[in-house]
PDB file of C-alpha atoms in Angstrom:
ATOM      1  CA  UNK E   1       0.000   0.000   0.000  1.00 87.00           C
ATOM      2  CA  UNK E   2       1.317   3.442  -0.906  1.00 92.00           C
ATOM      3  CA  UNK E   3       1.212   6.345   1.516  1.00 95.00           C
ATOM      4  CA  UNK E   4       2.004  10.033   1.401  1.00 95.00           C
ATOM      5  CA  UNK E   5       4.557  11.689   3.677  1.00 96.00           C
ATOM      6  CA  UNK E   6       4.826  15.468   3.959  1.00 96.00           C
ATOM      7  CA  UNK E   7       8.066  17.025   5.120  1.00 95.00           C
ATOM      8  CA  UNK E   8       7.154  20.628   5.920  1.00 96.00           C
ATOM      9  CA  UNK E   9       9.299  22.319   8.545  1.00 96.00           C
ATOM     10  CA  UNK E  10       7.966  25.108  10.747  1.00 96.00           C
ATOM     11  CA  UNK E  11      10.703  27.458   9.522  1.00 97.00           C
ATOM     12  CA  UNK E  12       9.703  26.764   5.891  1.00 96.00           C
ATOM     13  CA  UNK E  13       6.105  27.646   6.739  1.00 96.00           C
ATOM     14  CA  UNK E  14       7.158  30.803   8.558  1.00 97.00           C
ATOM     15  CA  UNK E  15       9.348  31.942   5.670  1.00 97.00           C
ATOM     16  CA  UNK E  16       6.572  31.269   3.160  1.00 97.00           C
ATOM     17  CA  UNK E  17       4.040  33.169   5.283  1.00 97.00           C
ATOM     18  CA  UNK E  18       6.336  36.182   5.746  1.00 97.00           C
ATOM     19  CA  UNK E  19       7.043  36.319   2.016  1.00 97.00           C
ATOM     20  CA  UNK E  20       3.350  36.321   1.115  1.00 96.00           C
ATOM     21  CA  UNK E  21       2.341  38.782   3.843  1.00 97.00           C
ATOM     22  CA  UNK E  22       5.024  41.155   2.566  1.00 97.00           C
ATOM     23  CA  UNK E  23       3.919  40.620  -1.063  1.00 97.00           C
ATOM     24  CA  UNK E  24       0.287  41.225  -0.110  1.00 96.00           C
ATOM     25  CA  UNK E  25       1.111  44.505   1.611  1.00 97.00           C
ATOM     26  CA  UNK E  26       3.343  45.731  -1.223  1.00 97.00           C
ATOM     27  CA  UNK E  27       0.749  44.886  -3.932  1.00 96.00           C
ATOM     28  CA  UNK E  28      -2.264  46.108  -1.927  1.00 95.00           C
ATOM     29  CA  UNK E  29      -3.768  42.615  -1.901  1.00 91.00           C
ATOM     30  CA  UNK E  30      -3.299  41.659  -5.552  1.00 89.00           C
ATOM     31  CA  UNK E  31      -0.743  39.022  -4.526  1.00 90.00           C
ATOM     32  CA  UNK E  32      -3.573  37.083  -2.881  1.00 87.00           C
ATOM     33  CA  UNK E  33      -4.772  36.075  -6.346  1.00 86.00           C
ATOM     34  CA  UNK E  34      -1.448  34.288  -6.876  1.00 88.00           C
ATOM     35  CA  UNK E  35      -1.146  32.869  -3.355  1.00 90.00           C
ATOM     36  CA  UNK E  36      -3.177  29.675  -3.962  1.00 89.00           C
ATOM     37  CA  UNK E  37      -0.747  28.626  -6.715  1.00 90.00           C
ATOM     38  CA  UNK E  38       2.201  29.117  -4.392  1.00 92.00           C
ATOM     39  CA  UNK E  39       0.474  27.417  -1.463  1.00 93.00           C
ATOM     40  CA  UNK E  40      -0.402  24.294  -3.468  1.00 93.00           C
ATOM     41  CA  UNK E  41       3.074  24.079  -4.973  1.00 94.00           C
ATOM     42  CA  UNK E  42       4.673  24.649  -1.551  1.00 96.00           C
ATOM     43  CA  UNK E  43       2.863  21.657  -0.025  1.00 96.00           C
ATOM     44  CA  UNK E  44       3.103  19.321  -3.014  1.00 97.00           C
ATOM     45  CA  UNK E  45       6.834  19.882  -3.517  1.00 97.00           C
ATOM     46  CA  UNK E  46       7.456  18.806   0.089  1.00 97.00           C
ATOM     47  CA  UNK E  47       5.400  15.622  -0.191  1.00 97.00           C
ATOM     48  CA  UNK E  48       6.687  12.120  -0.917  1.00 98.00           C
ATOM     49  CA  UNK E  49       4.952   8.958  -2.090  1.00 97.00           C
ATOM     50  CA  UNK E  50       6.092   6.051   0.105  1.00 96.00           C
ATOM     51  CA  UNK E  51       5.807   2.750  -1.754  1.00 94.00           C
ATOM     52  CA  UNK E  52       4.975  -0.556  -0.059  1.00 92.00           C
ATOM     53  CA  UNK E  53       8.677  -1.503  -0.008  1.00 93.00           C
ATOM     54  CA  UNK E  54       9.576   1.745   1.807  1.00 92.00           C
ATOM     55  CA  UNK E  55      11.121   3.595  -1.130  1.00 95.00           C
ATOM     56  CA  UNK E  56      10.138   7.221  -1.546  1.00 95.00           C
ATOM     57  CA  UNK E  57       9.427   9.289  -4.606  1.00 96.00           C
ATOM     58  CA  UNK E  58       9.203  13.065  -4.385  1.00 97.00           C
ATOM     59  CA  UNK E  59       6.163  14.796  -5.845  1.00 97.00           C
ATOM     60  CA  UNK E  60       6.972  17.721  -8.148  1.00 97.00           C
ATOM     61  CA  UNK E  61       4.400  20.367  -9.034  1.00 95.00           C
ATOM     62  CA  UNK E  62       5.074  21.893 -12.467  1.00 93.00           C
ATOM     63  CA  UNK E  63       3.103  25.125 -12.156  1.00 89.00           C
ATOM     64  CA  UNK E  64       4.535  28.602 -11.853  1.00 81.00           C
ATOM     65  CA  UNK E  65       3.004  31.704 -10.340  1.00 68.00           C
ATOM     66  CA  UNK E  66       2.608  33.685 -13.536  1.00 70.00           C
ATOM     67  CA  UNK E  67       2.142  30.910 -16.092  1.00 74.00           C
ATOM     68  CA  UNK E  68      -1.629  31.132 -15.882  1.00 75.00           C
ATOM     69  CA  UNK E  69      -2.209  34.853 -15.852  1.00 83.00           C
ATOM     70  CA  UNK E  70      -5.355  34.430 -17.951  1.00 83.00           C
ATOM     71  CA  UNK E  71      -6.754  32.024 -15.377  1.00 81.00           C
ATOM     72  CA  UNK E  72      -5.997  34.513 -12.595  1.00 85.00           C
ATOM     73  CA  UNK E  73      -7.678  37.354 -14.482  1.00 88.00           C
ATOM     74  CA  UNK E  74     -10.788  35.242 -15.185  1.00 88.00           C
ATOM     75  CA  UNK E  75     -11.144  34.301 -11.519  1.00 85.00           C
ATOM     76  CA  UNK E  76     -10.477  37.900 -10.477  1.00 88.00           C
ATOM     77  CA  UNK E  77     -13.562  38.989 -12.412  1.00 93.00           C
ATOM     78  CA  UNK E  78     -15.596  36.065 -11.077  1.00 91.00           C
ATOM     79  CA  UNK E  79     -14.562  37.055  -7.556  1.00 89.00           C
ATOM     80  CA  UNK E  80     -15.578  40.678  -8.146  1.00 92.00           C
ATOM     81  CA  UNK E  81     -18.918  39.722  -9.711  1.00 95.00           C
ATOM     82  CA  UNK E  82     -19.767  37.381  -6.827  1.00 95.00           C
ATOM     83  CA  UNK E  83     -18.671  39.891  -4.162  1.00 93.00           C
ATOM     84  CA  UNK E  84     -15.809  37.673  -3.012  1.00 88.00           C
ATOM     85  CA  UNK E  85     -17.601  34.344  -2.865  1.00 92.00           C
ATOM     86  CA  UNK E  86     -15.914  33.169  -6.074  1.00 90.00           C
ATOM     87  CA  UNK E  87     -12.510  33.294  -4.368  1.00 85.00           C
ATOM     88  CA  UNK E  88     -13.404  30.263  -2.255  1.00 87.00           C
ATOM     89  CA  UNK E  89     -14.139  28.259  -5.425  1.00 88.00           C
ATOM     90  CA  UNK E  90     -10.969  29.653  -6.983  1.00 87.00           C
ATOM     91  CA  UNK E  91      -8.851  28.245  -4.152  1.00 85.00           C
ATOM     92  CA  UNK E  92     -10.269  24.727  -4.659  1.00 89.00           C
ATOM     93  CA  UNK E  93      -9.835  24.944  -8.439  1.00 89.00           C
ATOM     94  CA  UNK E  94      -6.169  25.867  -7.984  1.00 89.00           C
ATOM     95  CA  UNK E  95      -5.626  22.818  -5.767  1.00 90.00           C
ATOM     96  CA  UNK E  96      -7.233  20.685  -8.477  1.00 91.00           C
ATOM     97  CA  UNK E  97      -5.067  22.346 -11.148  1.00 90.00           C
ATOM     98  CA  UNK E  98      -1.885  21.858  -9.112  1.00 92.00           C
ATOM     99  CA  UNK E  99      -2.556  18.156  -8.517  1.00 94.00           C
ATOM    100  CA  UNK E 100      -3.278  17.642 -12.213  1.00 93.00           C
ATOM    101  CA  UNK E 101       0.116  19.199 -12.996  1.00 93.00           C
ATOM    102  CA  UNK E 102       2.103  17.116 -10.512  1.00 96.00           C
ATOM    103  CA  UNK E 103       4.451  14.276 -11.340  1.00 96.00           C
ATOM    104  CA  UNK E 104       6.668  11.936  -9.398  1.00 94.00           C
ATOM    105  CA  UNK E 105      10.293  13.009  -9.654  1.00 87.00           C
TER     106      UNK E 105
END
């Protein structure tokens, strides 16, 4: 049976949070549209598939923050039109997108 093992250190989380808080302040919140991409990639790239024999394979997410600018713009307008409710759906869709663009490395 295969299992997943995440290796996310507290200092990695803290550094990631500080980076995105700083980016959010500097961009007056626009960075939050790109945050879900970074969050999904951050977690996936620190996750391993553990095979039944104990060998591990690292998961690699092949998305980048600005590669899907059209997708970000579309969801920006959906979020505006739905008075913010669309952002919650956006976050789930990004997780789906990130998993669909993940491979074992």
